[in-house]
CSV table of C-alpha atoms and ligand atoms in Angstrom, one decimal:
chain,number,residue,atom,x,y,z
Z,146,UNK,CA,147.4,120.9,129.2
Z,147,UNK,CA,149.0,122.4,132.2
Z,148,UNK,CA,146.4,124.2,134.8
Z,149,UNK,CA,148.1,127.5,134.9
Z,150,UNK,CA,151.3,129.0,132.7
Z,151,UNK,CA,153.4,131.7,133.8
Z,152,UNK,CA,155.9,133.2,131.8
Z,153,UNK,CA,156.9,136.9,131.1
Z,154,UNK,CA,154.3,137.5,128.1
Z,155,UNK,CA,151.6,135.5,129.3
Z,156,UNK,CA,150.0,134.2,132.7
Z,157,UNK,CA,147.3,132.1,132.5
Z,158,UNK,CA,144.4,130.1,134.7
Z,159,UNK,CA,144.4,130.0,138.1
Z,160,UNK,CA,148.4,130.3,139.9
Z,161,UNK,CA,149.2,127.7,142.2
Z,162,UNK,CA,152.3,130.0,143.8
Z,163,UNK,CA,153.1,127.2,145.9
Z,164,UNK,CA,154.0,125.4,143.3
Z,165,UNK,CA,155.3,127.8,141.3
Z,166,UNK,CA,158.0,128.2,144.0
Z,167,UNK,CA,159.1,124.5,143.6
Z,168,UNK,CA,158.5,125.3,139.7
Z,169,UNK,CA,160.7,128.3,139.2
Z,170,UNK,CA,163.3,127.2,142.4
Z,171,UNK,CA,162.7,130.1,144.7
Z,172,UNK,CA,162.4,130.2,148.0
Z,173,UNK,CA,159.3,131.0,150.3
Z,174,UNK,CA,159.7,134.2,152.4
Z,175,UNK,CA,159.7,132.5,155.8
Z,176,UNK,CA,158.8,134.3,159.6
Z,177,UNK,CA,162.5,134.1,160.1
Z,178,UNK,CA,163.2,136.5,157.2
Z,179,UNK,CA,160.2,138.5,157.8
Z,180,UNK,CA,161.6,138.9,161.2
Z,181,UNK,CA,164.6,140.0,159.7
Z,182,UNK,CA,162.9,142.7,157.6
Z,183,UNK,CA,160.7,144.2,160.2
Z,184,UNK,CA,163.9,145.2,162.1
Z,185,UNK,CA,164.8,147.1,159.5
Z,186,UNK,CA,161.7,148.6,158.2
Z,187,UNK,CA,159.5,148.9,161.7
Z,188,UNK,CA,156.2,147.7,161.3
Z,189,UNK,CA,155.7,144.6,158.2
Z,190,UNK,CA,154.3,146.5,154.8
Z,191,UNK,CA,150.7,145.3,154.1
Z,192,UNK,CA,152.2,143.3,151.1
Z,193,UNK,CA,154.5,141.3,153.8
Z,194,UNK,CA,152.4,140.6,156.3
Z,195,UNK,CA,149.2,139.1,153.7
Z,196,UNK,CA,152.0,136.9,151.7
Z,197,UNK,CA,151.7,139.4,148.4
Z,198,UNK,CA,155.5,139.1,148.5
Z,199,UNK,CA,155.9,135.5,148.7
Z,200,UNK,CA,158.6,134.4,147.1
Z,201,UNK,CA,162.7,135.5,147.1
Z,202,UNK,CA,165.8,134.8,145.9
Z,203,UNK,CA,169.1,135.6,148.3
Z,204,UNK,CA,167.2,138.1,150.2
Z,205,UNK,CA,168.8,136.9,153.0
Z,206,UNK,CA,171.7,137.3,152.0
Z,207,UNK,CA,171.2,140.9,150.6
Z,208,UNK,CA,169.8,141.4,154.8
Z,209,UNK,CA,173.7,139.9,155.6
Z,210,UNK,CA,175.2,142.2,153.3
Z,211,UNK,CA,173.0,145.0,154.0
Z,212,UNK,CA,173.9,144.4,158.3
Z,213,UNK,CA,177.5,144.1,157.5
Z,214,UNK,CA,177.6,148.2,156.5
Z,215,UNK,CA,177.0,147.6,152.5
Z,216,UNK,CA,174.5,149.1,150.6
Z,217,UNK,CA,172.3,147.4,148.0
Z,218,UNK,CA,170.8,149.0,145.2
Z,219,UNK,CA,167.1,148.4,143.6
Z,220,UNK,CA,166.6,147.7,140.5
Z,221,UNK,CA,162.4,147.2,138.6
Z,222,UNK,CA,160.9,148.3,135.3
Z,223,UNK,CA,157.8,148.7,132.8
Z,224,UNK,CA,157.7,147.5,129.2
Z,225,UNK,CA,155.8,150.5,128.1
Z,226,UNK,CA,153.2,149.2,126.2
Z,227,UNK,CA,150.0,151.1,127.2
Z,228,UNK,CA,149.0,153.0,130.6
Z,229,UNK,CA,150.0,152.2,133.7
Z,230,UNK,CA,147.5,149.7,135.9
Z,231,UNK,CA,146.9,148.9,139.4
Z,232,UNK,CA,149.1,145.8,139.0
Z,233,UNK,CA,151.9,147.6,137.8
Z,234,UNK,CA,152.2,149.2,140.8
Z,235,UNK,CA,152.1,147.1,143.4
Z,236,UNK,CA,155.7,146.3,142.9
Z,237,UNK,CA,156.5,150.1,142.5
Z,238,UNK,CA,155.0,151.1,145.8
Z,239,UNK,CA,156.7,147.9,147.1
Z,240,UNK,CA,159.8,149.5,145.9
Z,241,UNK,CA,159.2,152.9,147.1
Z,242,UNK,CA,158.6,151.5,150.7
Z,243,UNK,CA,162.1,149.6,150.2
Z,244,UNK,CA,163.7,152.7,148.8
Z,245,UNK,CA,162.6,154.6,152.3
Z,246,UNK,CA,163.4,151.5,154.4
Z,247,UNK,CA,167.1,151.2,153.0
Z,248,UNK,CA,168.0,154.5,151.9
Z,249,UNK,CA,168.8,152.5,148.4
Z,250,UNK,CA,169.3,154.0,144.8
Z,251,UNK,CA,166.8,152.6,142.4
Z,252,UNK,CA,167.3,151.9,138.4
Z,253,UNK,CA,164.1,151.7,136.5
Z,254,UNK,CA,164.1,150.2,133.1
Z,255,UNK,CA,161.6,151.1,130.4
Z,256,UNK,CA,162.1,148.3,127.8
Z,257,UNK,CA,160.4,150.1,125.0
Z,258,UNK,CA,162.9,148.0,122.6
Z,259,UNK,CA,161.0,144.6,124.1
Z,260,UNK,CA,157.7,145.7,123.5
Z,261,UNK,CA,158.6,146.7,119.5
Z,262,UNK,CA,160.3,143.5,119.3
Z,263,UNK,CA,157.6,141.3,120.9
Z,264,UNK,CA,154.3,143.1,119.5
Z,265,UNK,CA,154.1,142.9,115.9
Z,266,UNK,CA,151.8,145.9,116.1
Z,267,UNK,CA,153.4,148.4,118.2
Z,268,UNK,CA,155.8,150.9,116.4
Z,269,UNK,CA,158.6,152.4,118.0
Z,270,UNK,CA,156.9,156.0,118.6
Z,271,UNK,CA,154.3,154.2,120.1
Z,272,UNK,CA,156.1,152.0,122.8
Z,273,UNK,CA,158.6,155.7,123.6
Z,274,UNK,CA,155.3,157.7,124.1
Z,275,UNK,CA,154.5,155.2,126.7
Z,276,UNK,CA,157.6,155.4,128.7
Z,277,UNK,CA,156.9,158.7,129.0
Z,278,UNK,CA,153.6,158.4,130.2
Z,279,UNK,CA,154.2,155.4,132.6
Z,280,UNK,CA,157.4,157.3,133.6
Z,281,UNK,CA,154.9,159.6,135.2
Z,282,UNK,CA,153.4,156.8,137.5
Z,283,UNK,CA,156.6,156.0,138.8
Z,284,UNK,CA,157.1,159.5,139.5
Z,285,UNK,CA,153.8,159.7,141.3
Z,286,UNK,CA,154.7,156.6,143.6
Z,287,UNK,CA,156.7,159.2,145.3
Z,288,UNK,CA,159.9,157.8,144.6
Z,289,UNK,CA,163.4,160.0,145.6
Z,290,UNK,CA,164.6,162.7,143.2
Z,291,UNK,CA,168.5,161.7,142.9
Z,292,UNK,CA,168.2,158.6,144.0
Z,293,UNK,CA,166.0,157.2,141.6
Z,294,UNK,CA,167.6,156.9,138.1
Z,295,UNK,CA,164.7,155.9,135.0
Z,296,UNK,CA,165.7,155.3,131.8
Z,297,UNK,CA,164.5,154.1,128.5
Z,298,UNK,CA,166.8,151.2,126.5
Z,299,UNK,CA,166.3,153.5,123.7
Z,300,UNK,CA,167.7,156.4,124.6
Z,301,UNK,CA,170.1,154.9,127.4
Z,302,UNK,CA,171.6,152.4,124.8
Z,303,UNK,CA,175.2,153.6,124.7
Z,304,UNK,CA,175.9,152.3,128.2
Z,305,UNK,CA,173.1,149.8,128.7
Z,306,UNK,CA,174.7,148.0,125.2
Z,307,UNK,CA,178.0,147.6,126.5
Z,308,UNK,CA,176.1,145.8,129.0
Z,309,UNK,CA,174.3,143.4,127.3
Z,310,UNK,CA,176.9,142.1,125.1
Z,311,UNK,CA,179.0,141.1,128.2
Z,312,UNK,CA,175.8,139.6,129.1
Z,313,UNK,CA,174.4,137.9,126.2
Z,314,UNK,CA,178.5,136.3,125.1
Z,315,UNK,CA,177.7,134.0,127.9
Z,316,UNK,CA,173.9,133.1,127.2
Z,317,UNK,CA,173.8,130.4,124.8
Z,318,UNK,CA,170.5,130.0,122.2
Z,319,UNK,CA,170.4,126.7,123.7
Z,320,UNK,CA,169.6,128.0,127.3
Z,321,UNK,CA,167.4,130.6,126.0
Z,322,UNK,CA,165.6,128.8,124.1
Z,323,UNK,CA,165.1,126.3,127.4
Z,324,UNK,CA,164.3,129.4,129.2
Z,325,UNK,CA,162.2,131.8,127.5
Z,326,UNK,CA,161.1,128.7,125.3
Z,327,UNK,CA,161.8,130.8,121.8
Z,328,UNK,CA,161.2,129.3,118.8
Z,329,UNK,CA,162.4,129.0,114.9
Z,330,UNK,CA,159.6,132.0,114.2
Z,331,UNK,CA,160.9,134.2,117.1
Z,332,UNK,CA,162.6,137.3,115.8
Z,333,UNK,CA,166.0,137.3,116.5
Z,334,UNK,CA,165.8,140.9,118.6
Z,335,UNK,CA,163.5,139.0,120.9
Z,336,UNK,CA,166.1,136.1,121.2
Z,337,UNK,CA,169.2,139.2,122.4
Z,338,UNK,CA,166.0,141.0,124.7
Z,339,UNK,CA,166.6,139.0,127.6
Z,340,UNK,CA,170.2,140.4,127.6
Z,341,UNK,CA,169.2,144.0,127.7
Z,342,UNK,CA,166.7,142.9,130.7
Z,343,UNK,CA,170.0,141.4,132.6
Z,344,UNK,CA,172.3,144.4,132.0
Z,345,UNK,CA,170.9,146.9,135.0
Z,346,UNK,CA,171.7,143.9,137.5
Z,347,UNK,CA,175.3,145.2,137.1
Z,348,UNK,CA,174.6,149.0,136.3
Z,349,UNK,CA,176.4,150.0,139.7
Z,350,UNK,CA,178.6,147.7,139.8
Z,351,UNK,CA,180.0,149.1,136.7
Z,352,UNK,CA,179.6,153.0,136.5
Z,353,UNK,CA,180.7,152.9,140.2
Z,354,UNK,CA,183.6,150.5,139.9
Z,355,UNK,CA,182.5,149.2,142.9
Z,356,UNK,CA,180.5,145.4,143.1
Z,357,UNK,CA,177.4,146.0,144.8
Z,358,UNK,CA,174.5,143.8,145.3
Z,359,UNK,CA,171.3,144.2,143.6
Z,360,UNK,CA,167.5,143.6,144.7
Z,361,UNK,CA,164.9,142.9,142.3
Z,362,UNK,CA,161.3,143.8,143.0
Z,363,UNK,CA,158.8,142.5,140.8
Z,364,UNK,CA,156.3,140.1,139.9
Z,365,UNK,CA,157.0,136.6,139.3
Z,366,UNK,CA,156.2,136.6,135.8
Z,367,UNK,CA,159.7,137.9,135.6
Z,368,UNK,CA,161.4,135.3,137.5
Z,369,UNK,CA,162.9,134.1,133.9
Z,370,UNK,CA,164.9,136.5,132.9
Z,371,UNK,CA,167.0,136.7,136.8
Z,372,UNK,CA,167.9,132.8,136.0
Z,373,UNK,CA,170.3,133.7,133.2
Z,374,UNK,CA,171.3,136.8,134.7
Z,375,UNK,CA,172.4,134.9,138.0
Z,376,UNK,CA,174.2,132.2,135.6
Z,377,UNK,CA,176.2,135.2,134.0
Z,378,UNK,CA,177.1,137.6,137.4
Z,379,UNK,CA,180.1,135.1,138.6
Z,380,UNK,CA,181.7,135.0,135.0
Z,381,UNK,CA,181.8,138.9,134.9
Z,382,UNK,CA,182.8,139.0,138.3
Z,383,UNK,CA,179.8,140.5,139.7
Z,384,UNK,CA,177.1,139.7,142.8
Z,385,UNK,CA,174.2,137.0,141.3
Z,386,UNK,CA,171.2,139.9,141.5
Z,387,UNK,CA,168.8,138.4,144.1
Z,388,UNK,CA,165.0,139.3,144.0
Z,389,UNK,CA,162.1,139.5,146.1
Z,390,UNK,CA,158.2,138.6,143.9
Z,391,UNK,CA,155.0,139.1,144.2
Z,392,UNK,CA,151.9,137.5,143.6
Z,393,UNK,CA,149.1,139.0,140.6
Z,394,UNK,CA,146.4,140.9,141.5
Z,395,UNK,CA,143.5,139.9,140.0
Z,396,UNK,CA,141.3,141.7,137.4
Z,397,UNK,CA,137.8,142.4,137.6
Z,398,UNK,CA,136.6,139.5,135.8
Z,399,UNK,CA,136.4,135.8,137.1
Z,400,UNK,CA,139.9,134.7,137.6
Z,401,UNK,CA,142.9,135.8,135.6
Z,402,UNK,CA,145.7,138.6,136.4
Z,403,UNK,CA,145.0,142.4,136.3
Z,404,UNK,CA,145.5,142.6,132.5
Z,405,UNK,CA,145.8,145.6,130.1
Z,406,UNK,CA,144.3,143.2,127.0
Z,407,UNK,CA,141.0,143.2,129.2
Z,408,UNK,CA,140.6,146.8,129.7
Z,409,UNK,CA,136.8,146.5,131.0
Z,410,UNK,CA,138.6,144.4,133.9
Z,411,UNK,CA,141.2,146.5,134.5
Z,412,UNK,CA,141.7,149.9,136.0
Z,413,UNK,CA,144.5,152.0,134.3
Z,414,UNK,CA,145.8,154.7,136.2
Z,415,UNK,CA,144.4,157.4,133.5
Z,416,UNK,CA,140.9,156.0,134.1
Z,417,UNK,CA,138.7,159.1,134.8
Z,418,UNK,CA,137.7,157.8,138.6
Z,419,UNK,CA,134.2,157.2,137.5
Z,420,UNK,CA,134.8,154.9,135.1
Z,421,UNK,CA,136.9,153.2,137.4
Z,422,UNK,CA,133.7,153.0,139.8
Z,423,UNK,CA,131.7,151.8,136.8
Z,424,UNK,CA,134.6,148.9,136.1
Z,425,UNK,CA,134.0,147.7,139.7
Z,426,UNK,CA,130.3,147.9,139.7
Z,427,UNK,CA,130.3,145.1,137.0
Z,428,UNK,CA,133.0,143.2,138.6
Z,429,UNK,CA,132.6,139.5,139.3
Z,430,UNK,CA,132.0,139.0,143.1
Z,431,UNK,CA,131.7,135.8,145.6
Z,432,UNK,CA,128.2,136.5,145.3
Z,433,UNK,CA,125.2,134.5,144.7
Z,434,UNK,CA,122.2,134.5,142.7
Z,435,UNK,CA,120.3,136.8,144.4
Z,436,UNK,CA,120.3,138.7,147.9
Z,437,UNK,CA,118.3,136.4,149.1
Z,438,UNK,CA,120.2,133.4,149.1
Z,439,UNK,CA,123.1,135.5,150.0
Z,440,UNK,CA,121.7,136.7,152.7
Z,441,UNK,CA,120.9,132.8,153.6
Z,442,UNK,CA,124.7,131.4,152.5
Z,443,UNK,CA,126.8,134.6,152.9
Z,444,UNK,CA,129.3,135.2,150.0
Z,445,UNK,CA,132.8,133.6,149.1
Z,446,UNK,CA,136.0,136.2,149.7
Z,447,UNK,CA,138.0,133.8,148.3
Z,448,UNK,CA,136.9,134.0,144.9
Z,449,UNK,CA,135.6,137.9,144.8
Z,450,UNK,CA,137.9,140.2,142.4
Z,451,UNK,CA,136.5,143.0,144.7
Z,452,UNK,CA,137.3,141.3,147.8
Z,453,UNK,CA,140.6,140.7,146.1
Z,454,UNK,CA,141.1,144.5,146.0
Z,455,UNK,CA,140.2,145.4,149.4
Z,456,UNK,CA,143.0,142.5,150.5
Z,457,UNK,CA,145.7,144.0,148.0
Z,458,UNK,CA,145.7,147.3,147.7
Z,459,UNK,CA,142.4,149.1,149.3
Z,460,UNK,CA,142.0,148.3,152.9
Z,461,UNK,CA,145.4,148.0,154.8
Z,462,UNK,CA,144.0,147.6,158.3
Z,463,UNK,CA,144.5,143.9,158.7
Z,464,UNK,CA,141.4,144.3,161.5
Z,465,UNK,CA,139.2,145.8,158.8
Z,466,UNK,CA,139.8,143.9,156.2
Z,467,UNK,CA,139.2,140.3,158.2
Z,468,UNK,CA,135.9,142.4,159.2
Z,469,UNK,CA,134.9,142.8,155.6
Z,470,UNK,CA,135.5,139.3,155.7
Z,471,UNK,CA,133.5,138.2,158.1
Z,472,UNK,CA,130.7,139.9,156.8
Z,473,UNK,CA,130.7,138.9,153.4
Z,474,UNK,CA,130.8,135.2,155.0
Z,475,UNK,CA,128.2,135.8,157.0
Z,476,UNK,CA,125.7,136.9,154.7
Z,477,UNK,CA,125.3,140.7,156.0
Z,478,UNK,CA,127.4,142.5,153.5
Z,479,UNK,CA,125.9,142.2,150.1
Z,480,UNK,CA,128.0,142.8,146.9
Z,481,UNK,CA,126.7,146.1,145.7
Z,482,UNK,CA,127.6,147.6,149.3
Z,483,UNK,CA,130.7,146.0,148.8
Z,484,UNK,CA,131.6,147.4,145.7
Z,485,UNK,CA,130.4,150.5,146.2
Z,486,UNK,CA,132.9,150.8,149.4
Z,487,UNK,CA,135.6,149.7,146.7
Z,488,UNK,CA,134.7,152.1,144.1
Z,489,UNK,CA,134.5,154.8,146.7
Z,490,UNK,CA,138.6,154.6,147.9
Z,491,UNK,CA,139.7,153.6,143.8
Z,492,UNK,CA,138.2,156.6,143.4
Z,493,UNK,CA,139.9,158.9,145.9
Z,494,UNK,CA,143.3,156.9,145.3
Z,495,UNK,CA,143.1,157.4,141.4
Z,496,UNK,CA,142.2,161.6,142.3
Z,497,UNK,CA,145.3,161.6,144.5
Z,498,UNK,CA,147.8,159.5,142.1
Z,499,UNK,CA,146.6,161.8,138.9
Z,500,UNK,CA,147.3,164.8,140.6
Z,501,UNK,CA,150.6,163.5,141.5
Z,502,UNK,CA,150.9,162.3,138.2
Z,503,UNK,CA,150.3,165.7,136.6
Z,504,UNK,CA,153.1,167.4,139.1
Z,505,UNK,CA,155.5,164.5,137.7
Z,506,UNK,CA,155.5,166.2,134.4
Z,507,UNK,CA,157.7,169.3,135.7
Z,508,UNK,CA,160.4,167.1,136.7
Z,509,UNK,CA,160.1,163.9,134.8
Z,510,UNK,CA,163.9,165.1,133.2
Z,511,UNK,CA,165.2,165.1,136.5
Z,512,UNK,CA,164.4,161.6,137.0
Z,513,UNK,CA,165.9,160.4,133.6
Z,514,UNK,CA,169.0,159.0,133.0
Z,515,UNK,CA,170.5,160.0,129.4
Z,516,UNK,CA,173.9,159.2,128.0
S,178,TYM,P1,155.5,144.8,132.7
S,178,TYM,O1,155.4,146.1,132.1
S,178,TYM,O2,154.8,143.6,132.1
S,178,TYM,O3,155.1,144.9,134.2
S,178,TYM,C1,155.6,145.9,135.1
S,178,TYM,C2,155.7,145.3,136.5
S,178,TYM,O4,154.4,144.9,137.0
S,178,TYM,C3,154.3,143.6,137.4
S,178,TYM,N1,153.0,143.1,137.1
S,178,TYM,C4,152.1,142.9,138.1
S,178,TYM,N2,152.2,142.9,139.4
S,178,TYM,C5,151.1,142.5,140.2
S,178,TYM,N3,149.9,142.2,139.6
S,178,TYM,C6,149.7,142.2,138.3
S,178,TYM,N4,148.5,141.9,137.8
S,178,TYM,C7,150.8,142.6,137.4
S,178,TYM,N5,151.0,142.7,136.1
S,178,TYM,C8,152.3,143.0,135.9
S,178,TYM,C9,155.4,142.9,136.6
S,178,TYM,O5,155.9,141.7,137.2
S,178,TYM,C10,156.5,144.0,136.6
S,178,TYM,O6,157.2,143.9,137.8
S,178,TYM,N6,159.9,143.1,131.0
S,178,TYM,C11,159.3,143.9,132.1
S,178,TYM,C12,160.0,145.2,132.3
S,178,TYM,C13,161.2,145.2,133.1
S,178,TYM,C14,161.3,144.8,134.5
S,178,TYM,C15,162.6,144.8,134.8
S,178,TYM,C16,160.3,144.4,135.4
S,178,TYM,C17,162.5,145.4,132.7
S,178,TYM,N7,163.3,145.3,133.7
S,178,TYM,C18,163.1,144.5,136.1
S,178,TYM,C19,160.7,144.1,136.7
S,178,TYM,C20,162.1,144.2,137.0
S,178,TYM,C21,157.8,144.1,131.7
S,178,TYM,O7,157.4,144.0,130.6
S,178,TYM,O8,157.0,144.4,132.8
């Protein structure tokens, strides 16, 4: 029994990203291309300089591309299968910072089709209501209006399957089944799906009539479905999509990814701010049995989800956070000071993103591409 599994519809146990890297074939972001970036984008983003983003694909390359005068476009996405989580949007705001950075167009697929093909509960109202809704987050991370192009595989499905059938003529059931590790009782949609996920690597390319490289930000749970797609982009003549991933952030329980099937350890986006707070007041800390003996030993960062949320998303002063560190070692911060810091900025952070959330709803259309 392996120690951890990630795949795109489940990640389990604790990740060893290092050897994920040697697993999946990618490459570590080194200093050297971190040097690179920084040139470009001034000061390293938080989720640079603390190894969030870890891992790439031919980002160097897209920088070679990118300093020889041609553009690349960005291209991430939601299978809309409930709200919208913290996870979720740490490759979003990733992207949004890349979108500033670069001046680059973005494409955001809602794969509402995967998540009525792969959850024999969810019906097909159910999965579009969701696009809708998470459509709203993406809105709120303050992406571009006209340069940010979101649409659903449902309603886009004219151009996105002339896409995918290009796509899937070269992906044999062989090689997904190797891939995506489908099986005899796998519906057959599910077995085309991977398809529909490669088509936006070309989307430029081909309504512009112009090749043009393509960036993918996301976490690495997605890693699968580039492999095919990079196999395919030489046959139809186009740039192998390269990719830039991230680590998980953890949920509030002990171990595990941020996960919307453990909603007591996980904060949606639509969480009214104090049950957020409540969510993190019964998180699982570094702590120890009583505040005594913490007081004695100090706690353990390492394995504290709430630690874990100051480091990914809550405390972007690197200074700070190695102070909140050092306390917590040390004995002198206690968890429920801790956690009530935490719930204090989820709480002002979920207040700001619903009201931008709310003002996404007057130009959600604007942001949608239809055929
Ligand atoms: P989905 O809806 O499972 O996840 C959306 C994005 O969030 C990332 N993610 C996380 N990142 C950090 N911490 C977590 N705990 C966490 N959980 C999820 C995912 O990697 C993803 O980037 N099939 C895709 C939809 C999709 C897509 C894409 C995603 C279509 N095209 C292109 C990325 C890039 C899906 O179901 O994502």
């Amino acid at each position: 029994m392996p120690k951890f599994v990630v795949t795109p519809w489940e990640v389990r146990g604790r990740v060893d990203y290092e050897k994920l890297i040697k697993q999946f074939g990618t490459r570590r972001i080194d200093p050297e291309l971190l040097r690179r970036l920084e040139e470009h984008t001034g000061k390293l983003h938080m989720f640079l300089r603390r190894g969030i983003f870890f891992s790439h694909r031919d980002l160097d390359w897209i920088l070679d591309r990118y300093e020889a005068g041609e553009r690349f476009y960005l291209y991430t996405g939601r299978g809309p299968s409930g709200h919208t989580h913290l996870g979720h949007l740490i490759p979003w705001m990733f992207t949004r910072h890349l979108q500033e950075s670069f001046g680059a167009e973005l494409y955001f697929q809602m794969t509402d089709d995967e998540k009525f093909l792969f959850r024999r509960e969810m019906s097909l109202e159910e999965a579009t209501s969701f696009t809708y809704e998470n459509a709203l987050d993406v809105i709120a991370c303050g992406f571009e209006r006209g340069k940010t192009f979101i649409f659903s595989d449902l309603d886009y499905a004219k151009t996105l399957y002339r896409m995918a059938i290009q796509v899937a003529k070269h992906i044999t059931f062989s090689t997904a089944k190797a891939v995506f590790g489908f099986t005899n009782e796998n519906n057959i949609g599910t077995i085309f799906f991977p398809a529909v996920q490669a088509a936006p690597c070309f989307f430029p390319s081909v309504l512009k009539g112009k090749n043009t490289p393509c960036l993918i930000p996301a976490a690495i749970d997605q890693d699968p479905y580039w492999r095919p797609s990079r196999d395919v982009a030489p046959k139809l003549g186009f740039y192998k999509p390269a990719q830039i991933h991230c680590k998980f952030i953890p949920g509030l329980g002990k171990g595990g990814k941020m996960s919307a099937s453990e909603p007591e350890t996980c904060i949606f986006t639509t969480d009214p701010p104090e049950l957020a707070a409540k969510k993190i007041m019964n998180a699982f800390t570094g702590g120890r049995g009583t505040v005594r003996e913490q007081r004695e030993k100090g706690g353990e960062p390492d394995v504290c989800s709430v630690y874990g949320y100051f480091y990914f998303l809550f405390e972007d002063d690197d200074g700070r956070l190695s102070e909140i560190e050092r306390r917590c070692r040390s004995g002198e911060l206690i968890c429920g000071e801790c956690k009530a810091m935490l719930a204090e900025r989820v709480k002002r952070f979920l207040a700001e993103h619903q009201r931008r959330r709310e003002k996404a709803r007057d130009v959600v259309q604007e942001f949608m591409l239809r055929d």
